[in-house]
Short mmCIF file of C-alpha atoms in Angstrom, two decimals:
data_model
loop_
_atom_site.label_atom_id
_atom_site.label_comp_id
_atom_site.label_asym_id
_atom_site.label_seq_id
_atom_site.Cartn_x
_atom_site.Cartn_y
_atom_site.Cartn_z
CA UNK A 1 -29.80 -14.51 11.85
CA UNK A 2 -33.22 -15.75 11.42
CA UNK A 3 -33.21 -15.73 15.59
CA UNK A 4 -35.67 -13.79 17.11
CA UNK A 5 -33.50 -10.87 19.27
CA UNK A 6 -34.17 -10.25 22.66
CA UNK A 7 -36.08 -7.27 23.47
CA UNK A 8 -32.92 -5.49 24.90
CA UNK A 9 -29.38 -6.31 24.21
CA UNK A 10 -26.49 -4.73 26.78
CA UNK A 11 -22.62 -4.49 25.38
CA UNK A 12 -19.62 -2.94 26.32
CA UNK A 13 -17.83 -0.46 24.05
CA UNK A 14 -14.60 -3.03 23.32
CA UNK A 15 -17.25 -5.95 22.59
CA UNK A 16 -19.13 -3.74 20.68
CA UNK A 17 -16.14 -2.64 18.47
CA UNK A 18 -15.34 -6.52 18.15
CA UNK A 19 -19.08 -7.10 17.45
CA UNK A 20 -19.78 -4.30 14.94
CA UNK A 21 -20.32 -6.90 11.96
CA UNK A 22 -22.82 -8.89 14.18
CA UNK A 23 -25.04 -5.51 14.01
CA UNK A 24 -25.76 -5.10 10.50
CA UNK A 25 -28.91 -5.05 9.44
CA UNK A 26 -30.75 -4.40 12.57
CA UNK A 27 -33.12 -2.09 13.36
CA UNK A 28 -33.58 -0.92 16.72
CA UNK A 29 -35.94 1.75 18.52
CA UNK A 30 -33.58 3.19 21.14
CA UNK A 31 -29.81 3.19 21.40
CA UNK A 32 -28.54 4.72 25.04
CA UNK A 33 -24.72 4.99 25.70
CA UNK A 34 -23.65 5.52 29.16
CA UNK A 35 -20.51 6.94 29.80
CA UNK A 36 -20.30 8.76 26.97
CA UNK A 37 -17.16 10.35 26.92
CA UNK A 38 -15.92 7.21 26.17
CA UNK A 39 -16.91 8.21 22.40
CA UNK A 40 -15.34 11.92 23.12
CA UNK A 41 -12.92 10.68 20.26
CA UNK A 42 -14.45 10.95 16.99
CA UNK A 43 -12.07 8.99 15.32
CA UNK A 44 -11.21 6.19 17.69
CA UNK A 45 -13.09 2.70 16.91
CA UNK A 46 -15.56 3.06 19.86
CA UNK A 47 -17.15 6.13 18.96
CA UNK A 48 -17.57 5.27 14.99
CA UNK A 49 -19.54 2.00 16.10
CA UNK A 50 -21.83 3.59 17.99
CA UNK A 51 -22.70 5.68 15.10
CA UNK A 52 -22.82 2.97 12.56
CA UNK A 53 -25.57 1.35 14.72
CA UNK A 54 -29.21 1.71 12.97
CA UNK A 55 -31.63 3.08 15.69
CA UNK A 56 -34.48 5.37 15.78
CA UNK A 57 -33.76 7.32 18.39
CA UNK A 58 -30.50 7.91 20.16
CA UNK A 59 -29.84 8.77 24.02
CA UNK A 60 -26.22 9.36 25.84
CA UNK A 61 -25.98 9.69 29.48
CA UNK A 62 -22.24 11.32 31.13
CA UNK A 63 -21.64 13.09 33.51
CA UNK A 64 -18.57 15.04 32.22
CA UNK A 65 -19.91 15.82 28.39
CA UNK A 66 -16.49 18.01 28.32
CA UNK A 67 -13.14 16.36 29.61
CA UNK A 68 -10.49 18.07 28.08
CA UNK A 69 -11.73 19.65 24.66
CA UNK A 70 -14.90 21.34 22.70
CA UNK A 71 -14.37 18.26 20.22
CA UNK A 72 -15.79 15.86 22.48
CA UNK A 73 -19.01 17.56 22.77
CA UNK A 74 -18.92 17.49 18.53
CA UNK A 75 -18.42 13.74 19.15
CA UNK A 76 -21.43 12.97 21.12
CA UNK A 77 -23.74 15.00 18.92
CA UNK A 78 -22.31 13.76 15.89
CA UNK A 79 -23.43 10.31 17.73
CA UNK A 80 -26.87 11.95 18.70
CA UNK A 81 -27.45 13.89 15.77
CA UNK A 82 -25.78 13.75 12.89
CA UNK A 83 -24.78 16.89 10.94
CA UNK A 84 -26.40 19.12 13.79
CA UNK A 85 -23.05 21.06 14.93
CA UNK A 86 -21.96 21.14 10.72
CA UNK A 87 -19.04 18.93 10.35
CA UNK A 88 -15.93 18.96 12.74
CA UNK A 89 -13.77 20.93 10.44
CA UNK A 90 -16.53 23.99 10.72
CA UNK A 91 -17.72 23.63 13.99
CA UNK A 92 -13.98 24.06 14.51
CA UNK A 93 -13.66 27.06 12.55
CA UNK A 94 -16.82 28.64 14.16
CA UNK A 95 -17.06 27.72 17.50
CA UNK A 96 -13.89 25.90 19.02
CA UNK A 97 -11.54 28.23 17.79
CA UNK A 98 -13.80 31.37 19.09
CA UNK A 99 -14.54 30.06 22.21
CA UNK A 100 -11.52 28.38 23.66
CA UNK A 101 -8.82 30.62 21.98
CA UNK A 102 -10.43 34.41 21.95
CA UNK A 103 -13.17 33.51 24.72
CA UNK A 104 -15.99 34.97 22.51
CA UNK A 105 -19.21 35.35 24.60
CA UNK A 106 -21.55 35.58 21.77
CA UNK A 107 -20.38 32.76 19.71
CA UNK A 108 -20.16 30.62 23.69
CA UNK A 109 -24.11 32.21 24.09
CA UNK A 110 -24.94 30.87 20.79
CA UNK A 111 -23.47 27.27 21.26
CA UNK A 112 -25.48 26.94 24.37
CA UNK A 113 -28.50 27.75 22.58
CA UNK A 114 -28.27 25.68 19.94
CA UNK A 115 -27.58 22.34 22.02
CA UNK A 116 -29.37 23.18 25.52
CA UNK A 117 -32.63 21.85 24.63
CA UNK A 118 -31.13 18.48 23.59
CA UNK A 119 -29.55 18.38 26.84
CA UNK A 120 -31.60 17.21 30.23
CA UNK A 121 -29.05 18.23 32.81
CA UNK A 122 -29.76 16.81 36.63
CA UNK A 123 -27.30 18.51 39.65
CA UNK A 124 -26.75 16.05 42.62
CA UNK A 125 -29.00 18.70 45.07
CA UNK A 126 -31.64 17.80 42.34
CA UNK A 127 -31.83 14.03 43.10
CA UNK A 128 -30.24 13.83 46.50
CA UNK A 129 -33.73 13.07 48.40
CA UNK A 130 -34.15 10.44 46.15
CA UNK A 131 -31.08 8.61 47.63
CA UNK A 132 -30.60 6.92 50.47
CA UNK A 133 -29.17 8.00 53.59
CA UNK A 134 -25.32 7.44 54.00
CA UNK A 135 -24.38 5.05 56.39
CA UNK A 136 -20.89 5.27 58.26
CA UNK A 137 -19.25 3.16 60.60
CA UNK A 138 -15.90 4.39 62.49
CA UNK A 139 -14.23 1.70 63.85
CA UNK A 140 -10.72 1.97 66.37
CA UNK A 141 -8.32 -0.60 66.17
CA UNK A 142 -5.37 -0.69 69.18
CA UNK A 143 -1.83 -1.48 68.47
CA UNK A 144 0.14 -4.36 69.42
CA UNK A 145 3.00 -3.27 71.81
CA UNK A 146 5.38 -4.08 68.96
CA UNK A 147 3.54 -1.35 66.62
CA UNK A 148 2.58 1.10 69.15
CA UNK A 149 6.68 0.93 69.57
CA UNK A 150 7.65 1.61 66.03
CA UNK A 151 4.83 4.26 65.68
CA UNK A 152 6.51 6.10 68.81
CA UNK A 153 9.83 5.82 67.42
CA UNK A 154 8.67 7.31 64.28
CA UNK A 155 6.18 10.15 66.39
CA UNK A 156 9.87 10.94 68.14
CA UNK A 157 11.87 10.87 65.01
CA UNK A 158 8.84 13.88 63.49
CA UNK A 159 9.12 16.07 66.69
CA UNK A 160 13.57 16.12 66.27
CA UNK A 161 12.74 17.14 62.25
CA UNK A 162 10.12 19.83 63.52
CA UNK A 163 12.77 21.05 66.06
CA UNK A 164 15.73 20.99 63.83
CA UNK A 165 17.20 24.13 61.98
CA UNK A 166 16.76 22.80 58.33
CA UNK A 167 13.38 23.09 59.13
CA UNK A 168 13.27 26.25 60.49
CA UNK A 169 15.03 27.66 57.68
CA UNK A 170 12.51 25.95 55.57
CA UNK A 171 15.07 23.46 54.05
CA UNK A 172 13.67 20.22 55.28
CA UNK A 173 9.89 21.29 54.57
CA UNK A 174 9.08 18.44 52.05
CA UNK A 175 11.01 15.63 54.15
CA UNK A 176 8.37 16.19 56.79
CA UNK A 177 5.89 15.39 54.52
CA UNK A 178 7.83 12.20 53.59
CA UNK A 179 7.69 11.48 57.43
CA UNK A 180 4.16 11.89 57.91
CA UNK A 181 3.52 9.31 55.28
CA UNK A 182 5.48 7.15 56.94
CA UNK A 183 3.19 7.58 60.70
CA UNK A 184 0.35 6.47 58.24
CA UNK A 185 2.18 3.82 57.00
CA UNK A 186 3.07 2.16 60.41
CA UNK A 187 -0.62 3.06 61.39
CA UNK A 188 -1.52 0.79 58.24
CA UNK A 189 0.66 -1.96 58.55
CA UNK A 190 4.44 -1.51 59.66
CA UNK A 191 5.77 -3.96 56.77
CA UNK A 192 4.72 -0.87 54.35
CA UNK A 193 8.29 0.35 55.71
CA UNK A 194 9.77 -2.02 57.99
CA UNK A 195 10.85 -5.09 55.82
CA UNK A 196 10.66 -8.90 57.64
CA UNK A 197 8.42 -7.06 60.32
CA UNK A 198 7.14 -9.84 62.31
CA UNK A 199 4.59 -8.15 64.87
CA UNK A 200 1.03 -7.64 64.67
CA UNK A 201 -0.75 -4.99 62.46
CA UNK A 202 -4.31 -3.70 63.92
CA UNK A 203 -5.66 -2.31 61.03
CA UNK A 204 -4.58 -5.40 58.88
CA UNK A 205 -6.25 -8.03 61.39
CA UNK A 206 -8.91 -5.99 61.52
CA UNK A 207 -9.67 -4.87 57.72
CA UNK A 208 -9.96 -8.94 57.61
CA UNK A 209 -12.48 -9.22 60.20
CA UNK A 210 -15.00 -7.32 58.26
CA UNK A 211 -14.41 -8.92 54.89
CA UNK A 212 -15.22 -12.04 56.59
CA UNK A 213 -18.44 -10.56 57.98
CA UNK A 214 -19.57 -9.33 55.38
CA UNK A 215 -18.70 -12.37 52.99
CA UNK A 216 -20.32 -14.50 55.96
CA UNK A 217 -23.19 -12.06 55.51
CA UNK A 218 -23.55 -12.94 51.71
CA UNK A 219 -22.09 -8.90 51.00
CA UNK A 220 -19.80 -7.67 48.21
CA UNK A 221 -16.92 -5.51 49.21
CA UNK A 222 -15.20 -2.74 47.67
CA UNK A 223 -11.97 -1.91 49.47
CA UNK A 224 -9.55 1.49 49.19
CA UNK A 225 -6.50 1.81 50.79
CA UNK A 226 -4.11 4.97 49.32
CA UNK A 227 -1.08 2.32 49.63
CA UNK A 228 -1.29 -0.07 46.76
CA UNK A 229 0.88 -1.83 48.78
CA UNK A 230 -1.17 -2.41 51.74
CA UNK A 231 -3.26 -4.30 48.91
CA UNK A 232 -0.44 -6.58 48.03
CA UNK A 233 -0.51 -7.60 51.94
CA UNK A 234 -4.30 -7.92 52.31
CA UNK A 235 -3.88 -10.01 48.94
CA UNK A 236 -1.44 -12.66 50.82
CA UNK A 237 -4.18 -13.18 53.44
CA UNK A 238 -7.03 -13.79 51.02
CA UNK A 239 -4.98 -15.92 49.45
CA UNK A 240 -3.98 -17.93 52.61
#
């Protein structure tokens, strides 16, 4: 288009893909991929539309440049560099195949060499003064006396497992684990295990406290729970 471009335009690799037409033709100075194993597949749409992109120089930031394979690493050079690690078919034949399969030092030593100076590696001791100081906040929250009661029951219910012979004899040794998650459960809201429970939940009522404190405060939120389904709760009472 006849448009003038903006000085720096920001995509996603899906739009990108979609967009790849809408590219043609332009000429840029810098293209910089973050999360660049997302191209670790040389063949998949993402990672040949980054390379059909006309720039002068070419950047890719990751933090894991090797997943699962040598191959990706050939994908994000082939990106960077065309043609610098041969084509896949050799740098299979020389180096993949040596390194991964007969664990050749030399050939490894030699790999390293060739890409290390193209690579500008930071550790997290490198930067870590640069950051911030972490900020945490404990916070206790007291059962109901309908909670505290289920949360005994199940406490009582551990200690007769512990005690019993099955587990002595080593028979019942995963089953405890199944009742442990359950004590977190209750701690997290009894309905996780205790269908049509009706009583209070602690860390529930409390969880929404702070969302609305820090949405009062003008804050975003991100929330983890390791029950999905305490999400499908916390859900209902956004909702409501």
């Amino acid at each position: 288009s006849s448009k003038k471009l903006p000085e720096v335009l920001i995509t996603s690799y899906d739009l990108l893909k979609r967009d790849i037409g809408s590219y043609e033709g332009i000429d840029f100075d810098f293209e910089i991929i973050d999360e660049a194993q997302f191209i670790k597949n040389a063949s998949a749409a993402a990672s040949k539309s980054v390379k059909v992109i006309n720039a002068a120089h070419r950047f890719a930031l990751t933090g894991t440049p090797i997943e699962n394979r040598l191959s990706e690493l050939w994908s994000i050079f082939d990106y960077l560099m065309p043609g610098f690690l041969y084509t896949y078919d050799r740098f299979k034949s020389d180096f993949e195949t040596a390194i991964t399969k007969y664990k050749d030092e030399e050939i490894t030593k030699q790999l390293k060499n060739m890409v290390g100076p193209f690579i500008l590696r930071r550790l997290k001791e490198n930067v870590l003064k640069d950051l911030p100081e972490k900020m945490e906040e404990i916070r206790f929250s007291r059962f109901d006396s309908a909670q505290r009661k289920l949360y005994d029951a199940q406490v009582t219910h551990m200690k007769r497992v512990l005690e019993s012979e099955d587990y002595k004899s080593g028979k019942d040794r995963l089953k405890v684990l199944a009742e442990l998650t359950k004590i977190r459960q209750i701690c997290c809201d009894p309905e996780l295990i205790t269908a049509g429970y009706k009583g209070e939940s602690a860390k529930r009522a409390s969880c929404l406290e702070l969302v609305q404190s820090a949405i009062d405060g003008g804050h975003k939120i991100l929330l983890f729970s390791q029950f999905t389904s305490m999400f499908e709760l916390l859900e209902k009472d956004f909702k409501a």
